[in-house]
Amino acid sequence: MNTKKLYTSHNLAISIKNRAKTQNVMIKQLLDECGMGSNAMSALYHGKAIAFDKLAYIADYLNCSVDYLLERTDTPTYGSVEGMDGLNADGKELVIEYIKMLSNNDKYRK
């Protein structure tokens, strides 16, 4: 297993900062839109936890998954699957659910 310490507040803060930069989003704007105080990023950098709903709001705002922000995947969203452009919303949702199912099944095969 990778010895890198995952799931630390500091790593999460860096991941959020990097994703915001790629999306051309200012951190202040992100925090305002997600209903968080201006010191939230500083608190993350210094080891404070974040509520799960706030993390979900941030991921949604940055158009990525929580798993991406936690560095559990290199793919920002499940919707980033090649060939999905020709599907309607229902078809895309089915593909996404199938990918999630496969991802969960892989965890239990080890």
Short mmCIF file of N, CA and C in Angstrom, two decimals:
data_model
loop_
_atom_site.label_atom_id
_atom_site.label_comp_id
_atom_site.label_asym_id
_atom_site.label_seq_id
_atom_site.Cartn_x
_atom_site.Cartn_y
_atom_site.Cartn_z
N MET A 1 0.84 -1.19 0.00
CA MET A 1 0.00 0.00 0.00
C MET A 1 0.88 1.24 0.00
N ASN A 2 0.38 2.28 -0.58
CA ASN A 2 1.09 3.54 -0.64
C ASN A 2 1.29 4.07 0.78
N THR A 3 2.51 4.47 1.10
CA THR A 3 2.80 4.95 2.45
C THR A 3 2.45 6.42 2.65
N LYS A 4 2.07 7.09 1.59
CA LYS A 4 1.68 8.50 1.69
C LYS A 4 0.46 8.60 2.62
N LYS A 5 0.51 9.55 3.55
CA LYS A 5 -0.60 9.73 4.47
C LYS A 5 -1.76 10.39 3.74
N LEU A 6 -2.76 9.60 3.44
CA LEU A 6 -3.95 10.13 2.80
C LEU A 6 -4.92 10.64 3.86
N TYR A 7 -5.87 11.38 3.41
CA TYR A 7 -6.98 11.84 4.23
C TYR A 7 -6.55 12.79 5.35
N THR A 8 -5.50 13.53 5.15
CA THR A 8 -5.16 14.56 6.13
C THR A 8 -5.76 15.88 5.67
N SER A 9 -6.09 16.71 6.63
CA SER A 9 -6.66 18.01 6.30
C SER A 9 -5.72 18.83 5.44
N HIS A 10 -4.43 18.76 5.74
CA HIS A 10 -3.45 19.51 4.98
C HIS A 10 -3.44 19.09 3.51
N ASN A 11 -3.42 17.78 3.25
CA ASN A 11 -3.45 17.28 1.87
C ASN A 11 -4.74 17.68 1.17
N LEU A 12 -5.85 17.65 1.90
CA LEU A 12 -7.13 18.05 1.33
C LEU A 12 -7.09 19.53 0.93
N ALA A 13 -6.52 20.37 1.78
CA ALA A 13 -6.42 21.80 1.47
C ALA A 13 -5.61 22.02 0.19
N ILE A 14 -4.52 21.30 0.06
CA ILE A 14 -3.68 21.43 -1.14
C ILE A 14 -4.45 20.97 -2.37
N SER A 15 -5.18 19.87 -2.23
CA SER A 15 -5.96 19.34 -3.35
C SER A 15 -7.05 20.32 -3.79
N ILE A 16 -7.73 20.91 -2.82
CA ILE A 16 -8.77 21.90 -3.12
C ILE A 16 -8.14 23.10 -3.82
N LYS A 17 -7.03 23.57 -3.30
CA LYS A 17 -6.34 24.72 -3.90
C LYS A 17 -5.95 24.43 -5.35
N ASN A 18 -5.38 23.25 -5.58
CA ASN A 18 -4.94 22.89 -6.94
C ASN A 18 -6.13 22.77 -7.89
N ARG A 19 -7.21 22.16 -7.44
CA ARG A 19 -8.39 22.02 -8.31
C ARG A 19 -9.01 23.39 -8.60
N ALA A 20 -9.07 24.22 -7.59
CA ALA A 20 -9.62 25.58 -7.79
C ALA A 20 -8.80 26.32 -8.83
N LYS A 21 -7.49 26.16 -8.78
CA LYS A 21 -6.62 26.83 -9.74
C LYS A 21 -6.90 26.34 -11.16
N THR A 22 -7.06 25.02 -11.34
CA THR A 22 -7.33 24.49 -12.69
C THR A 22 -8.70 24.92 -13.20
N GLN A 23 -9.62 25.22 -12.30
CA GLN A 23 -10.97 25.65 -12.69
C GLN A 23 -11.10 27.18 -12.72
N ASN A 24 -9.97 27.87 -12.48
CA ASN A 24 -9.97 29.34 -12.45
C ASN A 24 -10.96 29.90 -11.43
N VAL A 25 -10.96 29.29 -10.25
CA VAL A 25 -11.85 29.69 -9.17
C VAL A 25 -11.00 30.28 -8.05
N MET A 26 -11.38 31.44 -7.60
CA MET A 26 -10.71 32.06 -6.46
C MET A 26 -11.18 31.37 -5.18
N ILE A 27 -10.25 31.11 -4.27
CA ILE A 27 -10.59 30.43 -3.02
C ILE A 27 -11.64 31.21 -2.23
N LYS A 28 -11.50 32.52 -2.17
CA LYS A 28 -12.49 33.34 -1.46
C LYS A 28 -13.89 33.14 -2.05
N GLN A 29 -13.98 33.13 -3.37
CA GLN A 29 -15.26 32.91 -4.05
C GLN A 29 -15.80 31.52 -3.72
N LEU A 30 -14.94 30.52 -3.76
CA LEU A 30 -15.34 29.15 -3.44
C LEU A 30 -15.91 29.07 -2.04
N LEU A 31 -15.19 29.62 -1.08
CA LEU A 31 -15.64 29.57 0.31
C LEU A 31 -16.96 30.31 0.50
N ASP A 32 -17.09 31.48 -0.11
CA ASP A 32 -18.35 32.24 -0.03
C ASP A 32 -19.52 31.43 -0.59
N GLU A 33 -19.33 30.88 -1.77
CA GLU A 33 -20.40 30.13 -2.44
C GLU A 33 -20.78 28.85 -1.70
N CYS A 34 -19.83 28.29 -0.95
CA CYS A 34 -20.09 27.05 -0.20
C CYS A 34 -20.49 27.32 1.24
N GLY A 35 -20.69 28.59 1.57
CA GLY A 35 -21.15 28.95 2.90
C GLY A 35 -20.12 28.72 4.00
N MET A 36 -18.86 28.93 3.65
CA MET A 36 -17.79 28.72 4.60
C MET A 36 -17.09 30.03 4.90
N GLY A 37 -16.52 30.13 6.08
CA GLY A 37 -15.80 31.34 6.49
C GLY A 37 -14.47 31.48 5.77
N SER A 38 -13.95 32.68 5.82
CA SER A 38 -12.70 32.97 5.11
C SER A 38 -11.49 32.26 5.70
N ASN A 39 -11.60 31.76 6.91
CA ASN A 39 -10.48 31.07 7.56
C ASN A 39 -10.53 29.55 7.36
N ALA A 40 -11.48 29.05 6.62
CA ALA A 40 -11.66 27.60 6.46
C ALA A 40 -10.44 26.92 5.85
N MET A 41 -9.85 27.52 4.84
CA MET A 41 -8.68 26.90 4.21
C MET A 41 -7.49 26.90 5.17
N SER A 42 -7.31 27.97 5.89
CA SER A 42 -6.23 28.04 6.86
C SER A 42 -6.42 26.95 7.93
N ALA A 43 -7.64 26.77 8.36
CA ALA A 43 -7.93 25.74 9.35
C ALA A 43 -7.60 24.35 8.80
N LEU A 44 -7.95 24.11 7.54
CA LEU A 44 -7.62 22.82 6.92
C LEU A 44 -6.11 22.61 6.87
N TYR A 45 -5.39 23.63 6.47
CA TYR A 45 -3.92 23.54 6.40
C TYR A 45 -3.32 23.18 7.76
N HIS A 46 -4.00 23.58 8.83
CA HIS A 46 -3.48 23.36 10.17
C HIS A 46 -4.15 22.19 10.89
N GLY A 47 -4.76 21.29 10.14
CA GLY A 47 -5.23 20.03 10.73
C GLY A 47 -6.67 19.97 11.18
N LYS A 48 -7.43 21.01 10.98
CA LYS A 48 -8.84 20.98 11.37
C LYS A 48 -9.64 20.15 10.37
N ALA A 49 -10.65 19.47 10.85
CA ALA A 49 -11.51 18.65 9.99
C ALA A 49 -12.54 19.53 9.30
N ILE A 50 -13.14 18.97 8.27
CA ILE A 50 -14.19 19.66 7.53
C ILE A 50 -15.43 18.77 7.55
N ALA A 51 -16.59 19.37 7.66
CA ALA A 51 -17.83 18.61 7.66
C ALA A 51 -18.04 17.96 6.29
N PHE A 52 -18.62 16.77 6.29
CA PHE A 52 -18.80 16.04 5.03
C PHE A 52 -19.64 16.80 4.04
N ASP A 53 -20.66 17.53 4.52
CA ASP A 53 -21.50 18.27 3.58
C ASP A 53 -20.74 19.43 2.94
N LYS A 54 -19.85 20.06 3.70
CA LYS A 54 -19.05 21.15 3.14
C LYS A 54 -18.08 20.62 2.09
N LEU A 55 -17.50 19.45 2.36
CA LEU A 55 -16.61 18.82 1.38
C LEU A 55 -17.38 18.49 0.10
N ALA A 56 -18.59 18.01 0.24
CA ALA A 56 -19.42 17.70 -0.93
C ALA A 56 -19.75 18.97 -1.70
N TYR A 57 -20.07 20.07 -0.99
CA TYR A 57 -20.35 21.34 -1.66
C TYR A 57 -19.13 21.81 -2.46
N ILE A 58 -17.96 21.69 -1.84
CA ILE A 58 -16.72 22.11 -2.52
C ILE A 58 -16.49 21.27 -3.77
N ALA A 59 -16.65 19.95 -3.65
CA ALA A 59 -16.46 19.07 -4.81
C ALA A 59 -17.44 19.43 -5.93
N ASP A 60 -18.70 19.64 -5.57
CA ASP A 60 -19.69 20.02 -6.58
C ASP A 60 -19.33 21.35 -7.24
N TYR A 61 -18.92 22.31 -6.44
CA TYR A 61 -18.57 23.63 -6.96
C TYR A 61 -17.38 23.55 -7.91
N LEU A 62 -16.43 22.66 -7.59
CA LEU A 62 -15.23 22.51 -8.41
C LEU A 62 -15.40 21.47 -9.51
N ASN A 63 -16.61 20.97 -9.66
CA ASN A 63 -16.93 20.01 -10.71
C ASN A 63 -16.00 18.78 -10.66
N CYS A 64 -15.92 18.20 -9.47
CA CYS A 64 -15.11 16.99 -9.31
C CYS A 64 -15.75 16.15 -8.20
N SER A 65 -15.22 14.97 -8.04
CA SER A 65 -15.73 14.09 -6.99
C SER A 65 -14.98 14.32 -5.68
N VAL A 66 -15.60 13.93 -4.59
CA VAL A 66 -14.94 13.97 -3.29
C VAL A 66 -13.72 13.05 -3.33
N ASP A 67 -13.84 11.90 -3.99
CA ASP A 67 -12.72 10.98 -4.12
C ASP A 67 -11.52 11.66 -4.78
N TYR A 68 -11.78 12.51 -5.75
CA TYR A 68 -10.69 13.23 -6.42
C TYR A 68 -10.00 14.17 -5.44
N LEU A 69 -10.77 14.90 -4.65
CA LEU A 69 -10.18 15.81 -3.68
C LEU A 69 -9.41 15.06 -2.60
N LEU A 70 -9.85 13.85 -2.27
CA LEU A 70 -9.16 13.03 -1.27
C LEU A 70 -8.02 12.23 -1.87
N GLU A 71 -7.79 12.41 -3.17
CA GLU A 71 -6.73 11.73 -3.92
C GLU A 71 -6.90 10.22 -3.96
N ARG A 72 -8.16 9.79 -3.96
CA ARG A 72 -8.46 8.36 -4.11
C ARG A 72 -8.55 7.97 -5.58
N THR A 73 -8.61 8.97 -6.46
CA THR A 73 -8.66 8.74 -7.89
C THR A 73 -7.97 9.90 -8.60
N ASP A 74 -7.48 9.61 -9.80
CA ASP A 74 -6.85 10.66 -10.62
C ASP A 74 -7.83 11.28 -11.59
N THR A 75 -9.03 10.74 -11.68
CA THR A 75 -10.06 11.23 -12.59
C THR A 75 -10.98 12.17 -11.83
N PRO A 76 -11.09 13.42 -12.24
CA PRO A 76 -11.89 14.40 -11.49
C PRO A 76 -13.36 13.99 -11.29
N THR A 77 -13.99 13.42 -12.30
CA THR A 77 -15.39 13.04 -12.15
C THR A 77 -15.64 11.69 -12.79
N TYR A 78 -16.68 11.03 -12.30
CA TYR A 78 -17.09 9.78 -12.93
C TYR A 78 -17.59 10.04 -14.34
N GLY A 79 -18.10 11.25 -14.58
CA GLY A 79 -18.62 11.60 -15.89
C GLY A 79 -17.55 11.80 -16.95
N SER A 80 -16.28 11.70 -16.57
CA SER A 80 -15.19 11.90 -17.51
C SER A 80 -14.85 10.61 -18.25
N VAL A 81 -15.86 9.94 -18.74
CA VAL A 81 -15.65 8.68 -19.46
C VAL A 81 -15.79 8.96 -20.95
N GLU A 82 -14.77 8.54 -21.68
CA GLU A 82 -14.78 8.76 -23.12
C GLU A 82 -16.00 8.10 -23.76
N GLY A 83 -16.62 8.77 -24.69
CA GLY A 83 -17.73 8.21 -25.43
C GLY A 83 -19.10 8.49 -24.82
N MET A 84 -19.15 9.21 -23.71
CA MET A 84 -20.44 9.47 -23.08
C MET A 84 -21.18 10.65 -23.71
N ASP A 85 -20.52 11.38 -24.59
CA ASP A 85 -21.16 12.55 -25.19
C ASP A 85 -22.42 12.20 -25.95
N GLY A 86 -22.49 11.00 -26.52
CA GLY A 86 -23.65 10.60 -27.31
C GLY A 86 -24.82 10.08 -26.48
N LEU A 87 -24.66 10.01 -25.16
CA LEU A 87 -25.71 9.49 -24.30
C LEU A 87 -26.58 10.61 -23.75
N ASN A 88 -27.86 10.28 -23.52
CA ASN A 88 -28.72 11.24 -22.84
C ASN A 88 -28.44 11.17 -21.34
N ALA A 89 -29.10 11.98 -20.54
CA ALA A 89 -28.84 12.05 -19.10
C ALA A 89 -29.05 10.71 -18.41
N ASP A 90 -30.10 9.98 -18.80
CA ASP A 90 -30.37 8.68 -18.18
C ASP A 90 -29.26 7.68 -18.50
N GLY A 91 -28.80 7.69 -19.74
CA GLY A 91 -27.73 6.78 -20.14
C GLY A 91 -26.44 7.09 -19.41
N LYS A 92 -26.13 8.38 -19.27
CA LYS A 92 -24.93 8.78 -18.54
C LYS A 92 -25.00 8.34 -17.08
N GLU A 93 -26.16 8.50 -16.48
CA GLU A 93 -26.33 8.10 -15.09
C GLU A 93 -26.15 6.59 -14.92
N LEU A 94 -26.65 5.81 -15.86
CA LEU A 94 -26.46 4.36 -15.80
C LEU A 94 -24.98 3.99 -15.88
N VAL A 95 -24.26 4.64 -16.78
CA VAL A 95 -22.82 4.37 -16.91
C VAL A 95 -22.10 4.75 -15.62
N ILE A 96 -22.43 5.88 -15.06
CA ILE A 96 -21.79 6.32 -13.82
C ILE A 96 -22.07 5.34 -12.69
N GLU A 97 -23.31 4.89 -12.57
CA GLU A 97 -23.65 3.91 -11.52
C GLU A 97 -22.92 2.60 -11.73
N TYR A 98 -22.77 2.19 -12.97
CA TYR A 98 -22.04 0.96 -13.28
C TYR A 98 -20.56 1.09 -12.88
N ILE A 99 -19.97 2.23 -13.18
CA ILE A 99 -18.57 2.47 -12.81
C ILE A 99 -18.42 2.46 -11.29
N LYS A 100 -19.34 3.08 -10.58
CA LYS A 100 -19.29 3.07 -9.12
C LYS A 100 -19.38 1.65 -8.60
N MET A 101 -20.28 0.85 -9.18
CA MET A 101 -20.43 -0.53 -8.75
C MET A 101 -19.14 -1.31 -8.98
N LEU A 102 -18.53 -1.14 -10.15
CA LEU A 102 -17.28 -1.83 -10.44
C LEU A 102 -16.18 -1.39 -9.48
N SER A 103 -16.12 -0.10 -9.18
CA SER A 103 -15.11 0.40 -8.25
C SER A 103 -15.29 -0.22 -6.87
N ASN A 104 -16.53 -0.32 -6.42
CA ASN A 104 -16.79 -0.92 -5.11
C ASN A 104 -16.47 -2.40 -5.11
N ASN A 105 -16.76 -3.09 -6.20
CA ASN A 105 -16.47 -4.52 -6.27
C ASN A 105 -14.96 -4.78 -6.25
N ASP A 106 -14.19 -3.91 -6.87
CA ASP A 106 -12.73 -4.08 -6.88
C ASP A 106 -12.14 -4.00 -5.49
N LYS A 107 -12.76 -3.23 -4.60
CA LYS A 107 -12.26 -3.10 -3.23
C LYS A 107 -12.32 -4.45 -2.50
N TYR A 108 -13.33 -5.23 -2.82
CA TYR A 108 -13.55 -6.48 -2.09
C TYR A 108 -12.84 -7.68 -2.70
N ARG A 109 -12.22 -7.53 -3.85
CA ARG A 109 -11.54 -8.64 -4.52
C ARG A 109 -10.12 -8.84 -4.00
N LYS A 110 -9.60 -7.89 -3.27
CA LYS A 110 -8.20 -7.96 -2.82
C LYS A 110 -8.04 -8.83 -1.62
#
